[in-house]
XYZ file of C-alpha atoms in Angstrom:
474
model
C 136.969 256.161 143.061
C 136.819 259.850 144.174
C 139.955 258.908 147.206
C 141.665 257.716 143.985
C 140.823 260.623 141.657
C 142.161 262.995 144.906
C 145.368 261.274 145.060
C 145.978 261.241 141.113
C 145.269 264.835 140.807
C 147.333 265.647 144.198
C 150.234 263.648 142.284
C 150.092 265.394 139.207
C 149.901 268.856 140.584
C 153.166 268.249 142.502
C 154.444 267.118 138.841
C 153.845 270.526 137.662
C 154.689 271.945 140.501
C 158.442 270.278 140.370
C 158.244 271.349 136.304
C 157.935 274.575 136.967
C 160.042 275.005 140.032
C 163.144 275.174 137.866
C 161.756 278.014 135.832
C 160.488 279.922 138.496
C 163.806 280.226 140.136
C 165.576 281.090 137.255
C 162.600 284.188 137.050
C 163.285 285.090 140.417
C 167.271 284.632 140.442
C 167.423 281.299 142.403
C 165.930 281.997 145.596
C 168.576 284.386 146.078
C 168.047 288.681 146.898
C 168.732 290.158 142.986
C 170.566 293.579 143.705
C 168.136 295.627 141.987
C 168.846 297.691 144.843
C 172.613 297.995 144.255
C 174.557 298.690 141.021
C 178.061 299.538 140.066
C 180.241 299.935 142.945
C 180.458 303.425 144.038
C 176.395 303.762 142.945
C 173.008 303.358 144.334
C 170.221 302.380 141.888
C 166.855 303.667 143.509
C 164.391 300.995 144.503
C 162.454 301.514 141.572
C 163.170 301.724 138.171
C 160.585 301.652 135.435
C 160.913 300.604 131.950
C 158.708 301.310 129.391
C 158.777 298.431 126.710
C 156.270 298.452 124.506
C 152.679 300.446 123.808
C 149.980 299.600 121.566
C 147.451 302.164 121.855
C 147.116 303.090 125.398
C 148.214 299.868 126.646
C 151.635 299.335 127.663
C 154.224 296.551 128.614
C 157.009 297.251 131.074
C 159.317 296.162 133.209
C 159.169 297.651 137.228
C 162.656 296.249 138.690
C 162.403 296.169 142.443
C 164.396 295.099 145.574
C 163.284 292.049 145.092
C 163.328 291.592 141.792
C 162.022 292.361 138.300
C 158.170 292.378 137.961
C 156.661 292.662 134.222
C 153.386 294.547 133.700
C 150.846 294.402 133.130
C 150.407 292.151 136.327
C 147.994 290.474 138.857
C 149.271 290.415 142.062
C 147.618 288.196 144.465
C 146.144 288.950 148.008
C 148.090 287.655 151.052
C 146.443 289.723 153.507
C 148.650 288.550 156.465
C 151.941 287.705 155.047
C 149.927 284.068 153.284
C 148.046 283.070 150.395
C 145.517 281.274 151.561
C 146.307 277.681 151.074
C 149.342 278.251 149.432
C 152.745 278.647 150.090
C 155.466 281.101 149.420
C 157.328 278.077 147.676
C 153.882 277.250 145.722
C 153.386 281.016 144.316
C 157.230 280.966 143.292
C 156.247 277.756 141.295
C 152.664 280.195 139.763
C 155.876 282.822 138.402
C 154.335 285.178 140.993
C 156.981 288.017 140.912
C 155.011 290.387 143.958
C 151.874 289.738 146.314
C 150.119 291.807 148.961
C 149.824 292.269 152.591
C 147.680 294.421 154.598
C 149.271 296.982 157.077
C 146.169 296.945 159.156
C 145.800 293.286 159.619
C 149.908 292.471 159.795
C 149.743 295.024 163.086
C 147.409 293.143 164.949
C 149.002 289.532 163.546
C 151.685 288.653 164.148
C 152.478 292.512 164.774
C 155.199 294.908 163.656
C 157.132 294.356 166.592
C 157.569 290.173 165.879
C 158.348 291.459 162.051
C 160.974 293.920 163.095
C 162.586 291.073 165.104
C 162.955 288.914 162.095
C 164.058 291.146 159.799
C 160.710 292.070 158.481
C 157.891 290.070 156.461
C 159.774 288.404 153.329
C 161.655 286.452 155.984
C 159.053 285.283 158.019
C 157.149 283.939 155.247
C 160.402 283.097 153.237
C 159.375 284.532 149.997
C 162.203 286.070 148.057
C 159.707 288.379 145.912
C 158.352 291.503 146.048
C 155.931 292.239 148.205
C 153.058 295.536 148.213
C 151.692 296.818 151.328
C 148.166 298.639 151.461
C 148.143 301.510 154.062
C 145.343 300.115 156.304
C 143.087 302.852 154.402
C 140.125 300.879 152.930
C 139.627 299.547 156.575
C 138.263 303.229 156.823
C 135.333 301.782 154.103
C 135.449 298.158 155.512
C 135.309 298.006 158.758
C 133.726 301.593 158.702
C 131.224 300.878 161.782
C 134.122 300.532 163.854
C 136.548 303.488 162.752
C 136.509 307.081 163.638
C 138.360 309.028 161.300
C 139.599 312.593 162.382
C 143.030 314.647 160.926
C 144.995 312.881 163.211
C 144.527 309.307 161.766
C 141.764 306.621 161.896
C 140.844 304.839 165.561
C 139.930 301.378 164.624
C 138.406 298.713 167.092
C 139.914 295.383 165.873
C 137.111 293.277 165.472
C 138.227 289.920 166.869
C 138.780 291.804 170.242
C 135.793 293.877 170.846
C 136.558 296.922 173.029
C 140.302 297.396 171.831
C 141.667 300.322 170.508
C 144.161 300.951 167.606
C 144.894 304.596 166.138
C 146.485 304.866 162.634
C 148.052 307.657 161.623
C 150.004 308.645 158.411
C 152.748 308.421 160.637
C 152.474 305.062 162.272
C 151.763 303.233 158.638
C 154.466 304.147 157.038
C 156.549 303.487 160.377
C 154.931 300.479 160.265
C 155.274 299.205 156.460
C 158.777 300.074 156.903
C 159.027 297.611 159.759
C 156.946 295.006 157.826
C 159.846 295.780 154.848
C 157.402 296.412 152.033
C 159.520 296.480 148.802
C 156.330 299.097 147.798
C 154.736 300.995 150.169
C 150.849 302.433 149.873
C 150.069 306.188 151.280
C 147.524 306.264 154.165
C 144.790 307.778 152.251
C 141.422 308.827 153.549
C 138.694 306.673 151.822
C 135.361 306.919 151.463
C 132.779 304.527 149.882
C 132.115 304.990 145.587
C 128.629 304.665 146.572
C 128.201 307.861 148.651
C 126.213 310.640 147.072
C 127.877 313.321 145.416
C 125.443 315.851 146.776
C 124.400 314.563 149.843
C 127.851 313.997 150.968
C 129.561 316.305 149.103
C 131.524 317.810 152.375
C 132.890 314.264 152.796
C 133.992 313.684 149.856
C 135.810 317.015 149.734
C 137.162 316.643 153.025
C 138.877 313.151 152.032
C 140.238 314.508 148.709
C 141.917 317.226 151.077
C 143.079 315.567 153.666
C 144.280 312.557 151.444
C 147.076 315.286 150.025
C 147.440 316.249 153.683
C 148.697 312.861 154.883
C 150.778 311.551 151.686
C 152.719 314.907 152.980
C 153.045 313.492 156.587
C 153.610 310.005 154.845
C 156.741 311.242 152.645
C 158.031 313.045 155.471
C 157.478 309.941 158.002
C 159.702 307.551 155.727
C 162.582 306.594 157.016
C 163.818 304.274 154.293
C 163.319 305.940 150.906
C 166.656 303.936 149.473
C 165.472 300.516 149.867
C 161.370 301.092 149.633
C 159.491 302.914 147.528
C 156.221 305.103 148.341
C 153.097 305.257 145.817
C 150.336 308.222 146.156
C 146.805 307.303 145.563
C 144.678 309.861 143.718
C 141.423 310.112 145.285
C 137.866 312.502 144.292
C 135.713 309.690 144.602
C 133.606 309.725 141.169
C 134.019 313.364 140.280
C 135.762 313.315 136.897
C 134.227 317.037 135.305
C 136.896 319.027 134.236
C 138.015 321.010 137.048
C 136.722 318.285 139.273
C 137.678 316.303 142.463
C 139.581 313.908 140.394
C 141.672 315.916 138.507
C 142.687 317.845 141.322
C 143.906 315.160 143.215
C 146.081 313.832 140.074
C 147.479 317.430 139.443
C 149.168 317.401 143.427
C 149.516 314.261 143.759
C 151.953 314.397 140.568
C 153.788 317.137 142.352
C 154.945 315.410 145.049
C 156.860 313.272 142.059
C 156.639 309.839 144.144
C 158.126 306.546 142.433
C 154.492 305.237 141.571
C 150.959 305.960 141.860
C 147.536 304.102 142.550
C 143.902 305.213 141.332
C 142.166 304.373 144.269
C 138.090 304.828 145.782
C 137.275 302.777 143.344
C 135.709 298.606 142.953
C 133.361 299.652 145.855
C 129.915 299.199 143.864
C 129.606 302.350 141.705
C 128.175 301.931 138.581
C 130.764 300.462 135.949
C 130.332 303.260 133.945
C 131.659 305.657 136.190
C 134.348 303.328 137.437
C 136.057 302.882 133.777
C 135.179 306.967 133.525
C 137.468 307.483 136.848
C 140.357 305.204 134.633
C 140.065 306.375 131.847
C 140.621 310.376 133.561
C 143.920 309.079 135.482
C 145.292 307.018 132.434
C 144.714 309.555 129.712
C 147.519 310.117 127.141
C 149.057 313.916 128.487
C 146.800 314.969 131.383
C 146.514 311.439 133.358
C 149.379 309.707 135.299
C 152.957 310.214 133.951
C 154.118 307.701 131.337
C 157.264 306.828 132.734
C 156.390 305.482 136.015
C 153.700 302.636 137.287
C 150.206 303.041 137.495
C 148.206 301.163 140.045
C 144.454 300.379 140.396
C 143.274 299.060 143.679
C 141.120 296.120 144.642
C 140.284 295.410 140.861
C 140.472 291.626 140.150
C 137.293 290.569 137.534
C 139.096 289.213 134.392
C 136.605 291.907 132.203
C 138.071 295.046 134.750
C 140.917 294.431 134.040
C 140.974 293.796 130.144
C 139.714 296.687 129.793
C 141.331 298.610 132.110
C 144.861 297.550 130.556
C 143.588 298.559 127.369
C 143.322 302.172 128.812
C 146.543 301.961 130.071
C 146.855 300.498 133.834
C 150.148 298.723 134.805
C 149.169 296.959 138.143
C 146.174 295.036 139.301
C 145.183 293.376 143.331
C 141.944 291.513 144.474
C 140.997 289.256 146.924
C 138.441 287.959 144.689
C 140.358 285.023 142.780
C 141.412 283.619 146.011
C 138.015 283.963 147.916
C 135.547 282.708 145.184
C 137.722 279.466 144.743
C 137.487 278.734 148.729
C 133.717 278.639 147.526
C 133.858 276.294 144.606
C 134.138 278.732 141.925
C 136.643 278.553 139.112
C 137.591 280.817 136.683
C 137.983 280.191 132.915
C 137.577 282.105 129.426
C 133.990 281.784 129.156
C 133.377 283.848 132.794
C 132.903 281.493 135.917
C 132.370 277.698 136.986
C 130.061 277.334 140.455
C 131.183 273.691 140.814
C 128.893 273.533 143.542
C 126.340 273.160 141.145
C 124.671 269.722 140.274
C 125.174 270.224 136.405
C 128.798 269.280 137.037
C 128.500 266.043 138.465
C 128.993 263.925 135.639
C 130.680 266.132 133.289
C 134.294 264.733 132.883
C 135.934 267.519 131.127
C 139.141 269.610 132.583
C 138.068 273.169 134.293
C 139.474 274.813 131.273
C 138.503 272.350 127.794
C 142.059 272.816 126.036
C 144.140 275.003 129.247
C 147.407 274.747 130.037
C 147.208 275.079 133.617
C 148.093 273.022 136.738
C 144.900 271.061 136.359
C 144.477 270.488 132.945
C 143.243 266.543 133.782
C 141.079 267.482 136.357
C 137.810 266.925 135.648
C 134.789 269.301 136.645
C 133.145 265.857 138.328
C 135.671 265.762 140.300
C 135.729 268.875 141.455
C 132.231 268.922 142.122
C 132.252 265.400 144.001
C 134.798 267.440 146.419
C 134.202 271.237 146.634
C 133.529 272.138 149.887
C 133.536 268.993 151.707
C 137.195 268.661 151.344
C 140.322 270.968 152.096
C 142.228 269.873 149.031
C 139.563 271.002 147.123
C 139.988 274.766 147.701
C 143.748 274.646 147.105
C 143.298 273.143 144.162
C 140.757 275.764 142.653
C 142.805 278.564 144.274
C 145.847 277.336 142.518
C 143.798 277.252 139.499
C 142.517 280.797 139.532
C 145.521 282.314 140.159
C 147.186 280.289 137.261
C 144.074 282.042 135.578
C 145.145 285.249 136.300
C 148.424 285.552 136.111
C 148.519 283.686 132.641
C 145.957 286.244 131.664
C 148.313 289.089 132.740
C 151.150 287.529 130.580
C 148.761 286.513 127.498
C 147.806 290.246 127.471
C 151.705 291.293 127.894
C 152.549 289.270 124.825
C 149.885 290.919 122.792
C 151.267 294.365 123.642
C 154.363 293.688 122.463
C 153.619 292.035 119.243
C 151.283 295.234 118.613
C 148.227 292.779 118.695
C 146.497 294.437 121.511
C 143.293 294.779 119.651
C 142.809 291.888 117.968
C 143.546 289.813 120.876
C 140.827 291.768 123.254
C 138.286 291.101 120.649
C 138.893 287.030 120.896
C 138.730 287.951 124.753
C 135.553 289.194 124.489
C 134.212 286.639 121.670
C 135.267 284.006 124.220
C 133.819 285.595 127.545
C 130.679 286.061 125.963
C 130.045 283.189 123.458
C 126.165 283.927 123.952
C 126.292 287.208 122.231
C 126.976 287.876 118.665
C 126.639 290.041 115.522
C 123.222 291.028 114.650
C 120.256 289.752 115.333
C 121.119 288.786 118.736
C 119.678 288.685 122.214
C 121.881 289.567 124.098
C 125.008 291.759 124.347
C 127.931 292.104 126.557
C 127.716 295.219 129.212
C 127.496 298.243 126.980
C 130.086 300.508 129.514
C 132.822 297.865 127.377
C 131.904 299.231 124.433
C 131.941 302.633 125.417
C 135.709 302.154 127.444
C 137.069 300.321 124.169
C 135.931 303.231 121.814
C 138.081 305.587 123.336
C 141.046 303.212 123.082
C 140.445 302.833 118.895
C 139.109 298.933 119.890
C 135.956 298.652 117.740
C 133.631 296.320 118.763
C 130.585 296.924 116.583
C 130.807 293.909 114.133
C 131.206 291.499 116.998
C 128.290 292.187 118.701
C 124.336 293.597 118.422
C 124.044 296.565 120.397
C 120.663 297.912 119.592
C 118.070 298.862 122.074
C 116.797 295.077 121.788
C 119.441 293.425 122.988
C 120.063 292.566 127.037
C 123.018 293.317 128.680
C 124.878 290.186 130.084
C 126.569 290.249 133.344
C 130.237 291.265 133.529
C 131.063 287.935 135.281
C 129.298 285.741 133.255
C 128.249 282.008 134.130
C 129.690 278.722 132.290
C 127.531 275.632 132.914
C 127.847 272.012 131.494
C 124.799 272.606 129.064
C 126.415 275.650 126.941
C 130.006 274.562 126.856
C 129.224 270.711 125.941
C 131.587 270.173 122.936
């Protein structure tokens, strides 16, 4: 019964898949290289041109148009860390609408190398993906694999650790030298990162030193890029969690403006500060007048819960990566309105309702037994959920799009929230959703105090929440 259920399901997913295909390639011009990049003849559009479409309150819908294509924001773009999705092709993320996805600098060097990518023409065709594609700097290895980096002015020596004793040295220099061989339609500074968790007294030289010498190297990065009319280069803003006025943060958004780049990322954050400096770090960069400037693409790095990033669009961030969608479904997790599914779990085992009661995703007749009777024992199984959370995410993305540009921003958070959290309600209740939400969604005009009981009494829920079979049963 289970080899049948497999084989069903593995049928009707490549139904979908052939649905969608013809949509998807219509989205991303038929396979073929859009000319985003060209223009009238005579003229040279730059790489990247942003278009503002819509606002309500501080969140905004736009349209980036890249080499590759046009990408519509707000957006998720997934983690491919070395030029794959795991367990998915480039042909199965066309199918998701996936307009641009991530590599890693750091990781592409060591496989398969910038050498075997200059050779074929750089990383879109060896993985034959005809979308945009992002390129992190290699920095956050400096918080990552921190125990085997040393970090001077010069660059960051990194010991790769599959080959124990080896040496690699990245500098400003050789990232961009090298994203420019890997043929990154966008292009991440080298910045100098240190962990959110550090303390602001204790380390306070650190800290310092990083926001300096982050400004230092975007300087060597601009002037080490050899291809500024077919790729574009962000700045990251950096001052780890200092957001007084005056502070590390605001000086490293006041020069990092000046060097008037194509985009910028708020990064140095999602490392395990408290969330209620993390949305204070946001809300700094995004804010109307003295954050980010309006008319070009805003960035936040390594942010991928479903409640980060609600929120975080409604104070006005464009752009959105994580490895986490990806990762917690090669574990048996799946992600759907009401927080998380740990299929793993026994309570699923005869519970014969779809991930998502009432979705419209790829699999829509799978049933949570099912999953459960396979999660981790088979292969399949982690495609499947992978394919599912990323549907999750980018359909979240566009649901949130829409909203902005009907001018039903707020309304449509609140149903978010309602949904996420279907424990907590108006008072008398229990239990609450994390206060820092409240607090973020004031400052956008999003009232939240008739949804929910937020006196003293009531607990704070998670921010990832936990569906089970007992309270979802319909």
């Amino acid at each position: 019964t289970v080899f049948r259920g497999i084989v069903a399901g593995l049928v009707q997913l490549a139904s979908y898949k052939l649905a969608a295909v013809e949509a998807a390639s219509g989205a991303n011009n038929g396979g073929s290289k859009p000319e985003a990049a060209g223009g009238t003849e005579g003229q040279q559009k730059p790489p990247l041109v942003f278009h503002l479409e819509a606002t309500c309150g501080r969140a905004r819908a736009s349209t980036v148009t890249l080499p590759h294509g046009d990408v519509l924001t707000p957006v998720f773009m997934p983690v491919g860390t070395q030029g794959t999705i795991k367990g998915m092709s480039s042909e199965d993320m066309k199918t998701l609408g996936c307009r641009i996805l991530l590599g890693n600098t750091f990781h592409l060097a060591n496989r398969p190398t910038c050498e075997l990518l200059r050779k074929c023409g750089g990383l879109h065709n060896l993985m034959k993906w005809n979308g945009n594609i992002l390129t992190d700097s290699g920095g956050f290895q400096m918080v990552s694999l921190l125990k085997l980096a040393v970090i001077t002015e010069a660059g960051v020596e990194f010991e790769d650790p599959k080959k124990p004793g080896s040496r690699m040295l990245l500098t400003p220099e050789k990232s961009i030298e090298s994203q420019n061989d890997i043929g990154a339609d966008i292009m991440m500074a080298l910045d100098d990162v240190v962990s959110s968790t550090l303390d602001p007294v204790k380390d306070e030289f650190r800290i310092k030193e990083a926001t300096d010498r982050t400004l230092r190297w975007i300087d060597r990065c601009i002037s080490a890029h050899r291809k500024p009319e077919s790729q574009n280069l962000f700045g990251i803003v950096q001052g780890h969690l200092d957001t007084k006025p005056g502070g590390l943060r605001e000086y490293s958004l006041k020069e990092m403006i000046k060097r008037d780049l194509p985009g910028y990322a708020i990064g140095g954050l999602s490392g395990g500060e408290a969330k209620n400096e993390f949305w204070r770090v946001v809300e700094q960069c995004t804010r109307p007048g003295a954050g980010l400037p309006e008319q070009k693409p805003r960035y936040l790095m390594g942010v991928g819960y479903p409640l980060d990033i609600v929120i975080c669009v409604a104070l006005g961030v464009d752009m959105f990566d994580c490895v986490y969608p990806c990762r917690t479904a090669r574990f048996g997790t799946a992600l759907v309105r009401s927080g998380q599914l740990r299929l793993t779990s026994a309570e699923f085992a005869n519970d014969f309702r779809p991930l998502e009661p009432g979705g419209k995703g790829p699999l829509k007749e799978y049933t949570r037994a099912m999953h459960h009777s396979i999660v981790t024992k088979e292969t399949v199984a982690a495609q499947l959920i992978t394919w599912h959370n990323l549907w999750f995410m980018l359909n979240l993305l566009t649901e949130m799009r829409e909203a902005i540009k009907a001018n039903t921003f707020p309304d449509w958070v609140r149903q978010f929230l309602k949904d996420f959290f279907p424990s907590a309600g108006p008072a008398p209740c229990a239990v609450c959703p994390p206060r820092w939400v409240k607090d973020a969604l004031e400052v956008c005009g999003i009232p939240l105090d008739d949804l929910f009981d937020w006196s003293e009494t009531a607990q704070e829920l998670p921010d990832m929440p936990k569906d089970s079979a007992k309270n979802s049963k319909q």
